[in-house]
CSV table of C-alpha atoms in Angstrom, one decimal:
chain,number,residue,atom,x,y,z
M,1,GLU,CA,102.4,74.9,20.8
M,2,SER,CA,105.1,72.8,18.6
M,3,ILE,CA,104.6,70.7,21.4
M,4,LEU,CA,101.0,70.6,22.4
M,5,SER,CA,100.8,70.5,17.9
M,6,GLN,CA,102.8,67.4,17.9
M,7,ILE,CA,100.6,66.1,20.5
M,8,ARG,CA,97.6,66.5,19.1
M,9,SER,CA,99.0,65.5,16.0
M,10,PHE,CA,99.6,61.7,18.0
M,11,GLU,CA,96.5,62.0,20.2
M,12,TYR,CA,95.0,62.1,16.1
M,13,SER,CA,96.4,59.9,14.8
M,14,GLN,CA,95.9,57.5,17.9
M,15,LYS,CA,92.2,58.1,17.5
M,16,ASN,CA,92.2,56.8,13.2
M,17,VAL,CA,94.3,54.0,14.3
M,18,VAL,CA,91.5,52.9,17.0
M,19,LEU,CA,88.7,53.9,14.6
M,20,VAL,CA,90.1,52.1,11.6
M,21,SER,CA,90.9,48.8,13.0
M,22,THR,CA,86.7,49.1,14.8
M,23,ALA,CA,86.1,48.9,11.4
M,24,THR,CA,88.3,46.6,9.7
M,25,LEU,CA,87.1,44.0,12.9
M,26,GLY,CA,83.8,45.3,12.3
M,27,VAL,CA,83.6,44.7,9.0
M,28,GLY,CA,85.9,41.7,9.0
M,29,GLY,CA,83.4,40.4,11.6
M,30,MET,CA,80.3,40.2,9.2
M,31,LEU,CA,82.1,38.7,7.0
M,32,VAL,CA,83.3,36.2,9.1
M,33,TYR,CA,79.5,35.8,9.9
M,34,TRP,CA,78.3,35.9,6.5
M,35,LEU,CA,80.5,32.7,4.7
M,36,ARG,CA,80.3,31.0,8.4
M,37,SER,CA,76.0,31.0,7.6
M,38,ARG,CA,76.6,30.3,3.8
M,39,HIS,CA,78.2,27.5,4.9
M,40,LYS,CA,75.2,26.5,7.6
M,41,ILE,CA,73.0,23.6,7.1
M,42,LYS,CA,69.3,24.8,7.8
M,43,THR,CA,67.4,22.3,9.4
M,44,ILE,CA,63.6,22.3,9.6
M,45,GLU,CA,62.9,23.4,13.7
M,46,MET,CA,61.6,20.7,15.1
M,47,GLY,CA,59.4,22.5,17.5
M,48,ASP,CA,56.3,20.7,19.7
M,49,GLY,CA,52.9,19.8,19.1
M,50,TRP,CA,49.8,18.5,21.0
M,51,TRP,CA,47.9,15.3,19.3
M,52,GLY,CA,45.6,14.7,22.1
M,53,SER,CA,41.6,14.8,22.7
M,54,GLY,CA,41.3,18.2,23.9
M,55,GLU,CA,44.0,20.5,25.3
M,56,ARG,CA,47.2,20.2,26.5
M,57,PRO,CA,47.7,19.2,30.7
M,58,LEU,CA,49.1,22.7,31.7
M,59,LYS,CA,50.7,20.5,35.0
M,60,GLY,CA,52.4,16.9,35.6
M,61,LYS,CA,55.2,15.3,32.7
M,62,GLU,CA,53.9,12.7,30.1
M,63,ASP,CA,54.4,9.4,30.7
M,64,GLU,CA,57.1,8.5,29.1
M,65,SER,CA,57.2,4.5,29.8
M,66,ILE,CA,57.5,1.9,27.2
M,67,ARG,CA,54.8,-0.6,27.2
M,68,PRO,CA,54.6,-3.7,26.0
M,69,PHE,CA,51.5,-4.3,23.4
M,70,LYS,CA,50.5,-7.7,22.2
M,71,ILE,CA,48.4,-7.6,18.9
M,72,GLU,CA,44.5,-9.6,20.4
M,73,THR,CA,41.4,-10.7,18.7
M,74,SER,CA,38.2,-12.2,20.2
M,75,ASP,CA,35.4,-14.2,18.9
M,76,LYS,CA,33.3,-12.1,18.6
M,77,GLU,CA,34.9,-9.4,16.0
M,78,ILE,CA,35.9,-12.6,13.4
M,79,GLU,CA,31.5,-13.2,13.8
M,80,ASP,CA,31.3,-9.5,12.8
M,81,LEU,CA,33.2,-10.0,10.4
M,82,HIS,CA,32.2,-13.3,8.7
M,83,ARG,CA,28.5,-11.3,8.8
M,84,ARG,CA,29.3,-8.4,6.4
M,85,LEU,CA,31.4,-10.4,4.1
M,86,GLU,CA,29.0,-12.9,3.8
M,87,GLN,CA,26.2,-10.2,2.9
M,88,ALA,CA,28.6,-8.3,0.4
M,89,ARG,CA,27.1,-6.9,-3.0
M,90,TYR,CA,28.7,-7.3,-6.4
M,91,THR,CA,28.6,-5.4,-9.6
M,92,PRO,CA,29.7,-7.7,-12.6
M,93,PRO,CA,32.7,-6.6,-14.2
M,94,LEU,CA,32.7,-5.8,-17.3
M,95,GLU,CA,33.3,-8.5,-20.2
M,96,GLY,CA,38.0,-8.2,-20.6
M,97,ALA,CA,37.7,-5.2,-18.3
M,98,ALA,CA,41.2,-7.1,-16.4
M,99,PHE,CA,41.9,-4.4,-13.4
M,100,HIS,CA,41.1,-1.6,-16.5
M,101,TYR,CA,38.4,0.1,-14.1
M,102,GLY,CA,39.5,-0.6,-10.8
M,103,PHE,CA,39.5,-4.5,-8.6
M,104,ASN,CA,37.7,-7.2,-10.3
M,105,SER,CA,34.7,-7.4,-9.0
M,106,SER,CA,34.5,-11.3,-9.9
M,107,TYR,CA,38.0,-12.1,-8.0
M,108,LEU,CA,37.0,-9.9,-5.0
M,109,GLN,CA,34.7,-12.5,-4.8
M,110,LYS,CA,37.0,-15.4,-4.9
M,111,VAL,CA,39.5,-13.0,-2.3
M,112,VAL,CA,35.8,-12.3,0.0
M,113,ALA,CA,35.3,-16.8,0.0
M,114,TYR,CA,39.1,-17.2,0.5
M,115,TRP,CA,38.6,-14.6,3.6
M,116,ARG,CA,35.6,-15.9,4.8
M,117,ASN,CA,36.0,-19.6,4.5
M,118,LYS,CA,40.5,-19.7,4.4
M,119,PHE,CA,41.9,-16.9,5.7
M,120,ASP,CA,42.8,-17.4,9.8
M,121,TRP,CA,42.8,-14.6,11.8
M,122,ARG,CA,43.9,-15.7,14.6
M,123,LYS,CA,46.8,-17.6,13.4
M,124,GLN,CA,47.8,-14.6,11.3
M,125,VAL,CA,47.9,-12.5,15.0
M,126,GLU,CA,50.2,-15.0,16.2
M,127,VAL,CA,52.2,-14.4,13.1
M,128,LEU,CA,51.9,-10.6,13.4
M,129,ASN,CA,52.7,-10.9,17.7
M,130,LYS,CA,56.7,-13.1,16.4
M,131,TYR,CA,57.6,-9.9,17.5
M,132,PRO,CA,58.0,-7.9,20.4
M,133,HIS,CA,55.8,-5.0,19.9
M,134,PHE,CA,55.2,-2.0,22.5
M,135,GLN,CA,53.5,1.1,23.1
M,136,THR,CA,54.5,4.7,24.9
M,137,THR,CA,53.3,8.2,24.8
M,138,ILE,CA,54.4,10.6,22.3
M,139,GLU,CA,52.8,14.5,22.3
M,140,GLY,CA,49.5,13.2,23.7
M,141,ILE,CA,48.8,9.9,21.0
M,142,ASP,CA,50.0,6.4,22.2
M,143,ILE,CA,52.8,5.6,19.5
M,144,HIS,CA,52.8,1.8,18.6
M,145,PHE,CA,55.4,-0.4,17.4
M,146,ILE,CA,57.9,-3.3,17.1
M,147,HIS,CA,61.8,-3.1,18.0
M,148,VAL,CA,63.8,-6.9,17.3
M,149,LYS,CA,66.9,-6.7,18.0
M,150,PRO,CA,69.7,-9.7,16.9
M,151,SER,CA,69.3,-12.8,18.8
M,152,TYR,CA,73.1,-13.4,18.7
M,153,VAL,CA,75.8,-10.6,17.1
M,154,PRO,CA,79.3,-11.5,15.6
M,155,HIS,CA,82.0,-10.8,18.4
M,156,GLY,CA,83.5,-7.2,16.5
M,157,ARG,CA,80.5,-6.2,15.2
M,158,ALA,CA,78.4,-3.1,15.1
M,159,VAL,CA,74.7,-3.0,15.7
M,160,GLN,CA,73.4,-0.2,13.6
M,161,PRO,CA,70.3,1.5,15.1
M,162,LEU,CA,67.6,1.3,12.3
M,163,LEU,CA,64.6,3.2,12.0
M,164,MET,CA,62.2,2.0,9.0
M,165,VAL,CA,58.9,3.6,8.2
M,166,HIS,CA,55.4,2.2,6.1
M,167,GLY,CA,53.2,4.2,4.3
M,168,TRP,CA,50.2,4.1,2.9
M,169,PRO,CA,48.1,2.0,2.3
M,170,GLY,CA,50.9,0.1,3.9
M,171,SER,CA,51.6,-0.5,7.9
M,172,PHE,CA,54.4,-2.4,10.0
M,173,TYR,CA,53.2,-5.3,8.7
M,174,GLU,CA,55.0,-4.7,5.2
M,175,PHE,CA,58.8,-5.0,7.6
M,176,TYR,CA,58.5,-8.2,8.7
M,177,LYS,CA,60.2,-10.5,5.8
M,178,ILE,CA,63.5,-8.3,5.7
M,179,ILE,CA,63.5,-8.3,9.5
M,180,PRO,CA,64.8,-11.5,10.1
M,181,LEU,CA,67.7,-10.4,6.8
M,182,LEU,CA,68.6,-7.2,8.7
M,183,THR,CA,69.2,-8.8,12.4
M,184,GLU,CA,70.1,-12.1,11.0
M,185,PRO,CA,72.1,-11.6,8.1
M,186,ALA,CA,74.1,-14.4,8.6
M,187,ALA,CA,71.3,-17.2,9.1
M,188,HIS,CA,70.0,-16.1,5.4
M,189,GLY,CA,72.8,-15.7,3.1
M,190,LEU,CA,74.0,-12.3,3.4
M,191,ASN,CA,76.8,-12.1,5.4
M,192,GLU,CA,78.9,-10.0,3.4
M,193,GLY,CA,80.3,-7.7,5.9
M,194,ASP,CA,80.3,-6.3,9.7
M,195,VAL,CA,76.9,-4.2,9.7
M,196,VAL,CA,74.3,-6.0,11.3
M,197,PHE,CA,70.9,-3.9,13.2
M,198,GLU,CA,68.4,-4.3,15.6
M,199,VAL,CA,65.1,-2.8,13.7
M,200,ILE,CA,62.3,-0.1,15.3
M,201,CYS,CA,59.9,-0.3,13.4
M,202,PRO,CA,56.3,2.0,13.9
M,203,SER,CA,53.1,3.2,13.1
M,204,ILE,CA,52.0,6.2,11.4
M,205,PRO,CA,50.0,7.8,14.2
M,206,GLY,CA,46.9,7.0,12.5
M,207,TYR,CA,47.5,4.1,11.2
M,208,GLY,CA,47.6,0.6,12.6
M,209,PHE,CA,47.5,0.3,16.6
M,210,SER,CA,49.4,3.7,16.3
M,211,GLU,CA,46.6,6.2,17.7
M,212,ALA,CA,45.0,8.6,15.8
M,213,PRO,CA,46.1,12.8,15.9
M,214,HIS,CA,42.7,14.3,17.9
M,215,GLN,CA,43.4,17.3,16.1
M,216,LYS,CA,44.0,19.2,13.1
M,217,GLY,CA,47.8,19.6,11.1
M,218,PHE,CA,48.7,16.9,12.1
M,219,ASP,CA,51.9,15.9,9.3
M,220,THR,CA,55.1,14.6,7.8
M,221,VAL,CA,57.0,16.8,10.2
M,222,ALA,CA,55.4,15.7,13.2
M,223,THR,CA,55.6,12.3,12.4
M,224,ALA,CA,59.6,13.2,12.0
M,225,ARG,CA,59.3,15.0,15.6
M,226,ILE,CA,57.6,12.1,17.0
M,227,PHE,CA,59.3,10.0,16.0
M,228,HIS,CA,62.7,11.3,16.7
M,229,LYS,CA,60.7,12.1,20.6
M,230,LEU,CA,60.9,7.2,20.1
M,231,MET,CA,63.9,6.6,19.5
M,232,ASN,CA,65.6,8.9,21.7
M,233,ARG,CA,62.9,8.0,23.7
M,234,LEU,CA,64.5,3.4,22.9
M,235,GLY,CA,68.5,5.5,24.3
M,236,PHE,CA,69.5,6.1,20.5
M,237,LYS,CA,72.0,9.2,19.9
M,238,GLU,CA,72.5,8.2,16.4
M,239,TYR,CA,70.9,6.3,13.6
M,240,TYR,CA,69.7,5.6,10.6
M,241,LEU,CA,66.6,5.9,8.9
M,242,GLN,CA,65.3,3.5,5.8
M,243,GLY,CA,61.1,4.9,3.7
M,244,GLY,CA,59.5,4.4,0.9
M,245,ASP,CA,56.0,6.2,0.2
M,246,TRP,CA,54.5,8.4,3.3
M,247,GLY,CA,57.9,6.5,4.7
M,248,SER,CA,60.3,7.9,2.9
M,249,ARG,CA,58.9,11.1,3.4
M,250,ILE,CA,58.5,11.6,7.4
M,251,THR,CA,63.0,9.6,8.0
M,252,THR,CA,63.4,12.8,4.5
M,253,ASN,CA,61.4,15.6,7.4
M,254,MET,CA,63.6,13.3,10.0
M,255,ALA,CA,66.6,14.0,8.6
M,256,GLN,CA,66.4,18.1,7.8
M,257,MET,CA,65.2,18.3,11.1
M,258,LEU,CA,67.9,16.7,12.9
M,259,PRO,CA,70.7,16.2,10.6
M,260,GLN,CA,73.3,15.6,13.6
M,261,SER,CA,71.3,12.3,15.2
M,262,VAL,CA,70.7,10.4,11.6
M,263,LYS,CA,74.4,8.5,10.6
M,264,GLY,CA,72.2,8.0,7.0
M,265,LEU,CA,68.9,7.9,4.9
M,266,HIS,CA,67.8,5.1,2.5
M,267,LEU,CA,64.7,5.8,1.3
M,268,ASN,CA,63.2,3.7,-2.1
M,269,LEU,CA,61.0,6.4,-3.2
M,270,ILE,CA,62.1,9.8,-3.0
M,271,PHE,CA,59.8,13.1,-3.9
M,272,VAL,CA,60.9,16.1,-6.0
M,273,ASN,CA,58.3,19.3,-6.2
M,274,LYS,CA,61.0,21.2,-7.8
M,275,GLN,CA,60.0,22.4,-11.2
M,276,GLY,CA,61.4,25.0,-13.4
M,277,LEU,CA,63.5,25.9,-16.5
M,278,ARG,CA,66.1,23.8,-16.3
M,279,ARG,CA,64.0,20.9,-15.9
M,280,MET,CA,61.5,21.7,-19.1
M,281,ILE,CA,65.0,21.6,-20.6
M,282,SER,CA,66.5,18.2,-18.8
M,283,VAL,CA,62.6,16.4,-20.0
M,284,MET,CA,62.9,17.9,-22.9
M,285,LEU,CA,66.3,17.0,-24.7
M,286,GLY,CA,66.7,13.9,-22.0
M,287,ALA,CA,65.1,11.4,-24.6
M,288,TYR,CA,67.5,12.4,-27.8
M,289,VAL,CA,70.9,13.9,-26.2
M,290,PRO,CA,70.4,12.4,-22.2
M,291,TRP,CA,74.4,12.9,-21.5
M,292,LEU,CA,73.7,16.1,-22.8
M,293,VAL,CA,71.8,16.7,-19.6
M,294,GLY,CA,73.1,14.0,-17.4
M,295,LEU,CA,70.4,11.5,-17.9
M,296,SER,CA,72.1,7.5,-17.9
M,297,ARG,CA,70.2,5.5,-20.7
M,298,GLU,CA,68.4,3.6,-18.2
M,299,ASP,CA,66.5,6.9,-16.7
M,300,VAL,CA,65.7,7.6,-20.7
M,301,ARG,CA,64.1,3.7,-20.4
M,302,ARG,CA,62.0,4.3,-17.2
M,303,MET,CA,61.5,7.7,-18.2
M,304,TYR,CA,60.0,8.2,-22.0
M,305,PRO,CA,57.8,8.1,-23.6
M,306,PHE,CA,57.6,11.3,-21.2
M,307,ILE,CA,53.6,12.4,-21.2
M,308,GLN,CA,52.4,8.8,-20.8
M,309,LYS,CA,55.1,7.5,-18.1
M,310,ASN,CA,54.5,10.3,-16.0
M,311,ILE,CA,51.9,12.1,-16.8
M,312,TYR,CA,49.3,9.8,-18.2
M,313,GLU,CA,49.8,6.5,-15.5
M,314,LEU,CA,50.6,9.2,-13.2
M,315,LEU,CA,46.9,10.2,-13.4
M,316,ARG,CA,45.8,7.0,-13.3
M,317,GLU,CA,46.6,6.3,-11.1
M,318,SER,CA,46.5,9.3,-8.6
M,319,GLY,CA,42.4,9.1,-8.3
M,320,TYR,CA,42.8,7.7,-4.7
M,321,LEU,CA,44.7,11.6,-4.1
M,322,HIS,CA,42.3,13.7,-4.5
M,323,ILE,CA,40.1,12.2,-2.7
M,324,GLN,CA,41.8,11.9,-0.1
M,325,ALA,CA,43.4,15.9,-0.3
M,326,THR,CA,40.1,17.4,0.2
M,327,LYS,CA,37.8,14.6,1.6
M,328,PRO,CA,38.5,11.6,3.0
M,329,ASP,CA,36.0,11.5,5.9
M,330,THR,CA,34.0,11.3,2.8
M,331,ALA,CA,34.9,8.2,0.9
M,332,GLY,CA,36.6,7.0,4.7
M,333,CYS,CA,32.7,6.4,6.3
M,334,GLY,CA,31.9,3.1,3.7
M,335,LEU,CA,35.4,1.5,2.9
M,336,ASN,CA,35.1,1.2,7.2
M,337,ASP,CA,31.8,-0.1,6.5
M,338,SER,CA,32.4,-2.4,4.6
M,339,PRO,CA,35.5,-5.3,5.6
M,340,VAL,CA,35.3,-5.9,1.4
M,341,GLY,CA,35.2,-2.5,-0.5
M,342,LEU,CA,37.9,-1.2,1.8
M,343,ALA,CA,39.5,-4.8,1.2
M,344,ALA,CA,39.3,-3.5,-2.5
M,345,TYR,CA,40.6,0.2,-2.2
M,346,ILE,CA,43.8,-1.0,-0.6
M,347,LEU,CA,44.5,-4.4,-2.4
M,348,GLU,CA,44.0,-2.6,-5.9
M,349,LYS,CA,46.9,-0.5,-5.1
M,350,PHE,CA,49.4,-3.5,-3.7
M,351,SER,CA,48.0,-4.5,-8.0
M,352,THR,CA,49.0,-1.7,-10.3
M,353,TRP,CA,51.9,-0.3,-7.8
M,354,THR,CA,53.5,-3.7,-7.3
M,355,ASP,CA,53.8,-3.7,-11.7
M,356,LYS,CA,51.9,-1.5,-14.1
M,357,SER,CA,51.2,-3.8,-16.5
M,358,PHE,CA,49.2,-6.6,-14.3
M,359,LEU,CA,46.0,-4.1,-15.0
M,360,HIS,CA,45.6,-6.0,-18.0
M,361,GLN,CA,45.5,-9.6,-15.9
M,362,ASP,CA,41.4,-11.0,-14.4
M,363,ASP,CA,43.5,-11.5,-11.2
M,364,GLY,CA,45.7,-8.2,-10.8
M,365,GLY,CA,48.5,-10.1,-11.0
M,366,LEU,CA,48.3,-10.1,-7.2
M,367,GLU,CA,49.7,-13.6,-5.9
M,368,SER,CA,52.1,-13.3,-8.3
M,369,LYS,CA,54.1,-11.9,-6.1
M,370,TYR,CA,52.4,-12.3,-2.9
M,371,SER,CA,50.2,-15.1,-1.1
M,372,LEU,CA,46.9,-14.0,-0.1
M,373,ASP,CA,47.3,-14.9,3.6
M,374,GLU,CA,50.2,-12.2,3.3
M,375,LEU,CA,48.0,-9.7,1.9
M,376,LEU,CA,44.6,-9.8,3.9
M,377,THR,CA,46.9,-9.5,7.2
M,378,ASN,CA,47.0,-6.1,5.9
M,379,VAL,CA,43.5,-5.5,5.3
M,380,MET,CA,42.7,-6.5,8.3
M,381,ILE,CA,45.5,-5.1,10.3
M,382,TYR,CA,43.6,-1.6,8.8
M,383,TRP,CA,39.7,-3.4,9.8
M,384,VAL,CA,40.0,-4.7,13.7
M,385,THR,CA,41.9,-1.3,14.3
M,386,SER,CA,39.3,1.0,12.0
M,387,SER,CA,42.2,3.2,11.0
M,388,ILE,CA,41.0,3.8,6.7
M,389,VAL,CA,39.4,7.1,7.3
M,390,SER,CA,42.1,8.8,9.5
M,391,SER,CA,45.2,7.2,7.8
M,392,MET,CA,43.5,8.4,4.5
M,393,ARG,CA,43.3,11.5,6.3
M,394,PHE,CA,47.6,11.9,6.2
M,395,TYR,CA,47.2,12.8,2.9
M,396,LYS,CA,44.9,16.2,3.7
M,397,GLU,CA,47.3,17.6,6.5
M,398,ASN,CA,50.3,17.1,4.0
M,399,ILE,CA,48.6,17.9,-0.1
M,400,SER,CA,45.9,20.8,0.9
M,401,LYS,CA,49.6,23.3,1.4
M,402,ASP,CA,51.3,24.6,-1.4
M,403,PRO,CA,54.4,22.4,-1.5
M,404,GLY,CA,56.5,25.5,-1.8
M,405,LEU,CA,55.8,26.9,0.9
M,406,THR,CA,56.2,24.1,3.4
M,407,ALA,CA,59.2,23.9,5.7
M,408,ASP,CA,60.8,21.3,4.6
M,409,ALA,CA,60.8,21.9,0.9
M,410,ARG,CA,63.4,24.8,1.4
M,411,VAL,CA,65.7,22.9,3.1
M,412,GLY,CA,68.0,21.1,1.6
M,413,VAL,CA,69.1,17.7,2.7
M,414,TYR,CA,72.6,16.8,4.1
M,415,VAL,CA,73.5,13.3,5.9
M,416,PRO,CA,73.9,10.5,3.8
M,417,THR,CA,71.9,9.7,1.3
M,418,GLY,CA,70.9,6.2,-0.3
M,419,ILE,CA,68.6,5.9,-3.4
M,420,ALA,CA,67.2,2.1,-4.4
M,421,ALA,CA,65.4,3.3,-8.1
M,422,PHE,CA,62.7,0.1,-8.5
M,423,PRO,CA,61.8,-0.4,-11.8
M,424,GLN,CA,58.4,-0.4,-11.5
M,425,GLU,CA,58.3,1.9,-8.9
M,426,ILE,CA,54.9,4.9,-9.1
M,427,VAL,CA,57.3,7.6,-10.7
M,428,HIS,CA,61.7,8.3,-11.0
M,429,THR,CA,63.3,9.9,-10.7
M,430,PRO,CA,67.3,10.1,-11.9
M,431,HIS,CA,70.1,10.5,-10.5
M,432,VAL,CA,71.0,14.4,-11.7
M,433,TRP,CA,66.9,15.7,-10.0
M,434,ALA,CA,67.8,13.9,-6.6
M,435,LYS,CA,70.7,15.4,-6.2
M,436,LYS,CA,69.5,18.8,-5.7
M,437,ILE,CA,67.8,17.8,-2.8
M,438,PHE,CA,69.7,15.2,-1.8
M,439,LYS,CA,73.8,16.6,-1.2
M,440,ASN,CA,75.7,14.0,0.1
M,441,ILE,CA,74.2,10.6,-2.3
M,442,ILE,CA,76.5,8.2,-1.8
M,443,THR,CA,74.8,5.1,-3.3
M,444,TYR,CA,71.6,5.2,-5.8
M,445,SER,CA,71.4,1.6,-7.1
M,446,TYR,CA,68.8,1.1,-10.3
M,447,MET,CA,67.8,-2.3,-8.9
M,448,PRO,CA,66.9,-5.6,-11.1
M,449,ARG,CA,63.0,-5.5,-10.9
M,450,GLY,CA,60.3,-4.8,-8.1
M,451,GLY,CA,57.7,-2.2,-7.4
M,452,HIS,CA,56.4,0.0,-4.6
M,453,PHE,CA,56.0,-1.3,-2.2
M,454,ALA,CA,59.9,-3.0,-2.0
M,455,ALA,CA,60.8,-4.2,1.2
M,456,PHE,CA,57.2,-6.4,1.3
M,457,GLU,CA,58.1,-7.8,-2.1
M,458,GLU,CA,61.9,-7.8,-2.5
M,459,PRO,CA,62.8,-7.8,0.7
M,460,LYS,CA,65.9,-9.2,0.5
M,461,LEU,CA,67.2,-6.8,-2.6
M,462,LEU,CA,66.4,-3.9,-0.1
M,463,ALA,CA,68.4,-6.1,2.7
M,464,GLN,CA,70.8,-6.2,0.2
M,465,ASP,CA,71.0,-2.5,-1.1
M,466,ILE,CA,70.7,-0.5,2.7
M,467,MET,CA,73.6,-3.2,4.0
M,468,HIS,CA,76.0,-1.7,0.2
M,469,PHE,CA,74.2,2.2,1.7
M,470,VAL,CA,75.4,0.9,5.5
M,471,ARG,CA,79.2,-0.6,4.7
M,472,LYS,CA,79.8,2.7,2.9
M,473,VAL,CA,78.8,5.2,4.8
M,474,GLU,CA,80.8,3.5,8.2
M,475,GLN,CA,83.8,2.7,6.1
M,476,LEU,CA,83.0,7.1,5.3
């Protein structure tokens, strides 16, 4: 009996050891999983989509070929434009109104006279075609892009692929001045290191020569997925991203979606939607004790008086946004039918978004930063493609949802990030606010001058900041 009891005791203790060991392993495994999941980077689901007309074909693979594309025009297109310009009606502006009521119609008549009698669309088409254009079909729609490679790469220099994305009411043409600075920096006095780029500039679907989505729901996340597919189709596994306006949100979504493919993200406008008590306290104390809430003197200069600069001025400049986020097709009908109306609607943004003080000038200050040929070329891209309505719909698809419930609102950005804060941008986001979303800010630059259309207005400043950022990332 003594021997049997010892055997039973041994078996019992063995069972306890096994049970304790199993429990320990189980609890330990759960703890390890919890710790790893805490550090695992959340991403946006890539998913898939179909934006072509009708139902998605059940059989057959999508044509993934990259097709050369050329912008063309015709006598008929130009004659129709001239006829419409000649028949325009104008309402006289109020005395001393400048640009306070929108585009000043007296100056508009001068712009239209130049457009009708001096602007050479055929010549501008040649300018547009100086870079290689392509189209490819992704998710049922044709995506247009330009792809510019450096003509010469010095020995030992790595060529970095850079995807640059425009916004509204811009186009791929915004990047025509900055492309040579990035692809041939030495020829433009920017030979500061070993950074050379090949640049890919797509047109957002529904803008310019990219086909408009035929289905509802096409937002920045869908655009981000399509542009990842585009870069993959071009043979790139890793690449840099740059954007402002909608391009900022699209490239941010790309970084949230496939961070392993994004070497770095450079932005000249950032969206920070998160509000709360901490932000309110930061705003209240920022003007008096900025150091206490992490604001710099430059932040204070750009943000205050807060009500004027972040509420009044924002409301004044965002009436278009409410229209486009609710009933874009209604206003779009008139803009798509009238080149004069289209020019006034688009060019007014190139006035006050370039410099807020241009509001007080009779000509909106437009020709102080741009030439009429440049401005009208951008307008013509919308006109000849009839893309103003589809470009406006992008607002409805993105803004009609609760911003706190969107997929990207719950995901941080962990890729190396560079931010160029231009002083005349519509809103200023200080570094301390930006890092709540962008967790790995490598460079944050207070730019000395410039506004919303950075690449178009200050290409050299922007190019230098992009290079500075990429050089730092490459040294990590």
